[in-house]
């Protein structure tokens, strides 16, 4: 099933009766592009009710535009490097978008209230999700499946999300104002919950249960990619062997499937797929936000994360 199309957000009048009843109780703020619900949409409900996690599953959790696409590519390559080394031109990532290889649960597999048959997915299964930690399916909490969480500087996330929303907006709508969107972002308006709650939910769980949840920072991954790729491989129970270390397999993966190289693959330039790849640079927010806007977000971050150790 293709997952490389932009996420689908259900309209209220299309939702099931159960979903309508739930959404009517949730706080919401409207934008000109979509209705942002604080917690659930229809695919989320189906995912929560029907997804049965296996002990060998690994889920990548992120907020949108935190480096999800790049980390999907790295995780897929780590898991499958024994039978499809990245040096070959027919590697799946050369011909297939990372979102097809590591599908979203709520945005694709369970979208539109469907309940997929996951029997065709070989174990260990790789999935991704944007849900807050407290909203994950019950089976994820109760099983021994692992979670990888990737966070990113909220200022860069905001700018990337603003670009992404404008690129995918219906052409009959005006460009979404950066100032208007920034104001809502600072108030905590997001696809699920305020970014600070989303990040802290996973961060606190990583402190409580580091064997189950690996917490990564996008900036760290960019600055020390080899170190964190090895951490990721060990956490996923597929560490690099001594032979692979000698052969430089980690460097091979990082070079061939860097963000820049993934962005330049023809498969990722097709239609809306290019929206998943912009610049991927840390600190790019300085090209779009004023110093005052940066300071405002920094103050929010300092206040919300105070005492967390993050």
Short mmCIF file of C-alpha atoms in Angstrom, two decimals:
data_model
loop_
_atom_site.label_atom_id
_atom_site.label_comp_id
_atom_site.label_asym_id
_atom_site.label_seq_id
_atom_site.Cartn_x
_atom_site.Cartn_y
_atom_site.Cartn_z
CA UNK A 1 0.00 0.00 0.00
CA UNK A 2 1.40 3.38 -0.93
CA UNK A 3 2.16 5.73 1.93
CA UNK A 4 4.08 8.36 0.08
CA UNK A 5 1.18 10.75 -0.37
CA UNK A 6 0.81 13.59 2.13
CA UNK A 7 -1.15 12.66 5.27
CA UNK A 8 -4.92 12.74 4.91
CA UNK A 9 -6.85 14.62 7.57
CA UNK A 10 -10.49 13.60 7.80
CA UNK A 11 -13.29 16.13 7.62
CA UNK A 12 -15.85 16.03 10.42
CA UNK A 13 -18.75 15.27 8.06
CA UNK A 14 -16.88 12.24 6.71
CA UNK A 15 -16.12 10.76 10.09
CA UNK A 16 -17.84 7.81 11.67
CA UNK A 17 -20.53 8.48 14.25
CA UNK A 18 -18.14 7.44 17.02
CA UNK A 19 -15.46 9.78 15.76
CA UNK A 20 -17.95 12.65 15.37
CA UNK A 21 -19.06 12.21 18.96
CA UNK A 22 -15.46 12.28 20.17
CA UNK A 23 -14.37 15.23 18.06
CA UNK A 24 -17.31 17.29 19.24
CA UNK A 25 -15.86 17.16 22.75
CA UNK A 26 -12.33 18.23 21.77
CA UNK A 27 -10.98 21.79 21.62
CA UNK A 28 -10.18 22.91 18.11
CA UNK A 29 -8.91 25.92 16.20
CA UNK A 30 -9.51 26.37 12.49
CA UNK A 31 -6.96 27.43 9.92
CA UNK A 32 -7.57 28.08 6.24
CA UNK A 33 -5.98 24.77 5.32
CA UNK A 34 -7.28 22.11 7.69
CA UNK A 35 -9.00 21.72 11.03
CA UNK A 36 -6.41 20.88 13.65
CA UNK A 37 -7.79 18.53 16.30
CA UNK A 38 -5.88 18.39 19.52
CA UNK A 39 -5.90 14.63 19.95
CA UNK A 40 -7.74 12.30 17.56
CA UNK A 41 -8.78 11.97 13.94
CA UNK A 42 -10.51 9.03 12.37
CA UNK A 43 -7.38 7.07 11.43
CA UNK A 44 -6.04 7.56 14.94
CA UNK A 45 -9.10 5.92 16.46
CA UNK A 46 -8.86 2.91 14.16
CA UNK A 47 -5.16 2.59 14.95
CA UNK A 48 -5.72 2.81 18.69
CA UNK A 49 -8.53 0.27 18.64
CA UNK A 50 -7.13 -2.31 16.25
CA UNK A 51 -3.33 -2.18 16.02
CA UNK A 52 -1.77 -5.14 17.79
CA UNK A 53 1.90 -4.52 18.44
CA UNK A 54 4.31 -7.43 18.33
CA UNK A 55 7.26 -7.69 20.69
CA UNK A 56 9.66 -7.42 17.74
CA UNK A 57 8.05 -4.26 16.29
CA UNK A 58 9.93 -0.98 16.17
CA UNK A 59 7.98 2.26 15.89
CA UNK A 60 9.48 5.59 14.88
CA UNK A 61 7.63 8.41 16.65
CA UNK A 62 8.01 12.08 15.74
CA UNK A 63 6.17 15.33 15.39
CA UNK A 64 5.72 16.29 11.73
CA UNK A 65 8.80 17.80 10.03
CA UNK A 66 11.31 16.62 12.63
CA UNK A 67 13.47 14.60 10.25
CA UNK A 68 11.09 11.65 9.96
CA UNK A 69 11.78 10.84 6.31
CA UNK A 70 15.56 10.71 6.73
CA UNK A 71 15.43 8.55 9.85
CA UNK A 72 12.97 6.17 8.16
CA UNK A 73 15.55 5.65 5.42
CA UNK A 74 18.34 4.99 7.92
CA UNK A 75 16.26 2.58 10.01
CA UNK A 76 15.11 0.64 6.96
CA UNK A 77 18.67 0.37 5.69
CA UNK A 78 19.99 -0.83 9.04
CA UNK A 79 17.38 -3.57 9.26
CA UNK A 80 17.79 -4.75 5.69
CA UNK A 81 21.52 -4.32 5.09
CA UNK A 82 22.25 -8.06 5.13
CA UNK A 83 20.34 -8.76 1.92
CA UNK A 84 20.29 -5.38 0.18
CA UNK A 85 23.55 -3.57 0.74
CA UNK A 86 23.22 0.13 -0.20
CA UNK A 87 25.99 -0.11 -2.80
CA UNK A 88 23.59 -1.67 -5.32
CA UNK A 89 21.55 0.45 -7.68
CA UNK A 90 18.43 -1.63 -7.07
CA UNK A 91 18.31 -0.90 -3.34
CA UNK A 92 14.66 -0.25 -2.36
CA UNK A 93 15.42 3.33 -1.31
CA UNK A 94 16.63 4.14 -4.81
CA UNK A 95 13.25 3.31 -6.31
CA UNK A 96 10.84 3.73 -3.37
CA UNK A 97 10.05 6.65 -1.09
CA UNK A 98 10.94 6.02 2.60
CA UNK A 99 7.29 6.52 3.58
CA UNK A 100 6.36 3.49 1.49
CA UNK A 101 8.98 1.36 3.20
CA UNK A 102 8.22 2.46 6.76
CA UNK A 103 4.50 3.33 6.63
CA UNK A 104 2.57 5.55 9.01
CA UNK A 105 0.02 3.71 11.10
CA UNK A 106 -2.60 6.43 11.50
CA UNK A 107 -1.99 8.31 8.24
CA UNK A 108 -1.91 5.35 5.90
CA UNK A 109 -2.49 1.84 7.21
CA UNK A 110 -5.45 2.83 9.39
CA UNK A 111 -6.50 5.94 7.46
CA UNK A 112 -10.20 6.45 6.75
CA UNK A 113 -11.13 4.03 9.55
CA UNK A 114 -9.81 1.03 7.66
CA UNK A 115 -8.40 -2.00 9.46
CA UNK A 116 -5.53 -3.46 7.41
CA UNK A 117 -4.28 -7.02 7.35
CA UNK A 118 -0.68 -6.74 8.53
CA UNK A 119 0.10 -10.41 8.03
CA UNK A 120 2.17 -9.59 4.94
CA UNK A 121 4.65 -7.57 7.00
CA UNK A 122 7.66 -9.68 7.86
CA UNK A 123 8.98 -9.57 11.41
CA UNK A 124 10.57 -7.41 12.69
CA UNK A 125 8.10 -4.81 11.47
CA UNK A 126 8.95 -1.12 11.08
CA UNK A 127 6.19 1.46 11.39
CA UNK A 128 6.03 5.18 12.10
CA UNK A 129 3.60 7.30 14.04
CA UNK A 130 3.00 10.93 15.02
CA UNK A 131 0.83 10.18 18.05
CA UNK A 132 1.70 11.53 21.51
CA UNK A 133 3.06 8.90 23.89
CA UNK A 134 -0.12 8.82 25.98
CA UNK A 135 -2.24 8.27 22.86
CA UNK A 136 -0.34 5.26 21.53
CA UNK A 137 -2.36 2.04 21.09
CA UNK A 138 -2.65 0.03 24.29
CA UNK A 139 -0.75 -2.87 22.74
CA UNK A 140 2.31 -0.66 22.24
CA UNK A 141 2.46 0.09 25.96
CA UNK A 142 1.83 -3.52 26.98
CA UNK A 143 4.16 -5.26 24.53
CA UNK A 144 7.96 -5.36 24.43
CA UNK A 145 8.06 -3.47 21.13
CA UNK A 146 10.60 -0.67 20.89
CA UNK A 147 10.14 3.02 20.18
CA UNK A 148 12.57 5.43 18.57
CA UNK A 149 11.73 9.10 19.08
CA UNK A 150 13.31 11.88 17.05
CA UNK A 151 12.94 15.49 18.15
CA UNK A 152 14.20 18.66 16.50
CA UNK A 153 14.63 22.31 17.42
CA UNK A 154 11.00 23.57 17.49
CA UNK A 155 12.01 26.72 15.61
CA UNK A 156 13.25 24.66 12.64
CA UNK A 157 10.22 22.37 12.93
CA UNK A 158 7.90 25.35 12.71
CA UNK A 159 9.56 26.79 9.60
CA UNK A 160 9.62 23.41 7.87
CA UNK A 161 5.98 22.77 8.76
CA UNK A 162 4.97 26.20 7.45
CA UNK A 163 6.68 25.51 4.12
CA UNK A 164 5.17 22.02 3.96
CA UNK A 165 1.64 23.28 4.60
CA UNK A 166 1.93 25.99 1.96
CA UNK A 167 3.30 23.58 -0.63
CA UNK A 168 0.40 21.19 -0.14
CA UNK A 169 -2.37 23.74 0.31
CA UNK A 170 -5.19 23.76 -2.27
CA UNK A 171 -4.25 26.15 -5.04
CA UNK A 172 -7.42 28.19 -4.52
CA UNK A 173 -6.24 29.18 -1.05
CA UNK A 174 -3.91 32.06 -0.34
CA UNK A 175 -0.45 31.44 1.09
CA UNK A 176 -0.69 30.76 4.79
CA UNK A 177 0.71 33.65 6.76
CA UNK A 178 3.90 32.90 8.67
CA UNK A 179 2.93 35.35 11.41
CA UNK A 180 -0.55 33.84 11.85
CA UNK A 181 0.81 30.30 11.94
CA UNK A 182 3.58 31.29 14.35
CA UNK A 183 1.05 32.78 16.75
CA UNK A 184 -0.94 29.54 16.78
CA UNK A 185 2.19 27.43 17.14
CA UNK A 186 3.26 29.38 20.21
CA UNK A 187 -0.21 28.79 21.68
CA UNK A 188 0.26 25.05 21.23
CA UNK A 189 -1.98 24.52 18.21
CA UNK A 190 -0.69 21.42 16.44
CA UNK A 191 -1.92 18.22 14.83
CA UNK A 192 -2.20 16.45 18.19
CA UNK A 193 -1.00 18.46 21.14
CA UNK A 194 1.45 21.29 21.87
CA UNK A 195 4.95 20.39 20.70
CA UNK A 196 6.34 20.68 24.23
CA UNK A 197 3.90 18.07 25.56
CA UNK A 198 4.66 15.74 22.65
CA UNK A 199 8.41 15.93 23.18
CA UNK A 200 8.26 15.71 26.97
CA UNK A 201 5.96 12.69 26.87
CA UNK A 202 8.55 10.64 25.01
CA UNK A 203 11.52 12.18 26.82
CA UNK A 204 10.17 11.28 30.24
CA UNK A 205 9.43 7.73 29.11
CA UNK A 206 12.97 7.39 27.76
CA UNK A 207 14.24 8.21 31.25
CA UNK A 208 11.89 5.70 32.86
CA UNK A 209 12.40 2.93 30.34
CA UNK A 210 15.54 3.40 28.19
CA UNK A 211 15.45 -0.24 27.05
CA UNK A 212 12.11 0.40 25.34
CA UNK A 213 12.52 3.97 24.08
CA UNK A 214 15.53 5.56 22.39
CA UNK A 215 15.35 9.36 22.35
CA UNK A 216 17.33 11.05 19.55
CA UNK A 217 17.88 14.68 18.60
CA UNK A 218 18.00 15.65 14.92
CA UNK A 219 20.84 18.09 15.54
CA UNK A 220 22.93 15.39 17.25
CA UNK A 221 22.28 13.01 14.37
CA UNK A 222 23.47 15.65 11.90
CA UNK A 223 26.54 16.56 13.96
CA UNK A 224 27.69 13.04 14.88
CA UNK A 225 25.93 10.71 12.43
CA UNK A 226 28.22 7.69 12.85
CA UNK A 227 27.91 7.70 16.63
CA UNK A 228 24.14 7.86 16.60
CA UNK A 229 23.75 5.42 13.71
CA UNK A 230 25.65 2.88 15.82
CA UNK A 231 23.46 3.68 18.84
CA UNK A 232 20.40 3.17 16.68
CA UNK A 233 21.66 -0.14 15.28
CA UNK A 234 22.42 -1.47 18.77
CA UNK A 235 19.02 -0.39 20.06
CA UNK A 236 17.33 -2.13 17.12
CA UNK A 237 19.26 -5.35 17.87
CA UNK A 238 21.16 -5.20 14.58
CA UNK A 239 24.58 -3.82 15.65
CA UNK A 240 27.46 -3.48 13.23
CA UNK A 241 29.77 -6.47 13.25
CA UNK A 242 33.54 -6.13 13.47
CA UNK A 243 33.70 -7.02 9.76
CA UNK A 244 31.19 -4.29 8.91
CA UNK A 245 33.14 -1.79 10.97
CA UNK A 246 36.30 -2.68 9.05
CA UNK A 247 34.48 -2.40 5.73
CA UNK A 248 33.03 1.00 6.66
CA UNK A 249 29.39 -0.01 6.25
CA UNK A 250 28.16 2.76 8.56
CA UNK A 251 29.92 5.40 6.47
CA UNK A 252 28.56 3.79 3.32
CA UNK A 253 24.99 4.06 4.59
CA UNK A 254 25.41 7.65 5.74
CA UNK A 255 26.97 8.74 2.46
CA UNK A 256 24.60 7.04 0.05
CA UNK A 257 21.45 7.81 2.04
CA UNK A 258 22.26 11.24 3.34
CA UNK A 259 19.40 13.73 3.36
CA UNK A 260 20.84 15.47 0.29
CA UNK A 261 21.22 12.28 -1.72
CA UNK A 262 17.72 11.10 -0.82
CA UNK A 263 16.30 14.45 -1.88
CA UNK A 264 18.01 14.19 -5.27
CA UNK A 265 16.71 10.70 -6.11
CA UNK A 266 14.18 10.79 -8.94
CA UNK A 267 11.64 8.80 -6.92
CA UNK A 268 11.53 11.59 -4.33
CA UNK A 269 11.09 14.39 -6.87
CA UNK A 270 7.75 13.13 -8.16
CA UNK A 271 4.74 15.35 -7.45
CA UNK A 272 4.02 16.00 -3.78
CA UNK A 273 6.83 13.71 -2.68
CA UNK A 274 9.29 16.57 -2.98
CA UNK A 275 7.43 18.28 -0.15
CA UNK A 276 8.97 15.77 2.25
CA UNK A 277 12.45 17.04 1.37
CA UNK A 278 13.37 20.69 1.80
CA UNK A 279 16.73 21.76 3.23
CA UNK A 280 17.12 19.64 6.34
CA UNK A 281 19.57 22.13 7.85
CA UNK A 282 19.83 22.95 11.54
CA UNK A 283 19.31 26.65 12.23
CA UNK A 284 17.46 27.41 8.98
CA UNK A 285 14.80 29.18 11.07
CA UNK A 286 17.08 32.24 11.18
CA UNK A 287 16.31 32.82 7.49
CA UNK A 288 12.58 33.21 8.19
CA UNK A 289 11.92 34.24 11.80
CA UNK A 290 12.82 37.56 13.32
CA UNK A 291 15.11 37.66 16.34
CA UNK A 292 12.08 38.55 18.45
CA UNK A 293 10.18 35.47 17.21
CA UNK A 294 13.19 33.29 17.97
CA UNK A 295 13.43 34.72 21.46
CA UNK A 296 9.72 34.15 22.02
CA UNK A 297 9.98 30.47 21.14
CA UNK A 298 13.14 30.11 23.21
CA UNK A 299 11.31 31.50 26.23
CA UNK A 300 8.47 29.03 25.72
CA UNK A 301 10.93 26.15 25.39
CA UNK A 302 12.83 27.22 28.51
CA UNK A 303 9.61 27.50 30.49
CA UNK A 304 8.04 24.24 29.32
CA UNK A 305 11.19 22.11 29.56
CA UNK A 306 12.42 23.58 32.83
CA UNK A 307 13.53 20.87 35.23
CA UNK A 308 13.11 18.06 32.69
CA UNK A 309 16.82 17.57 32.03
CA UNK A 310 16.18 17.97 28.30
#
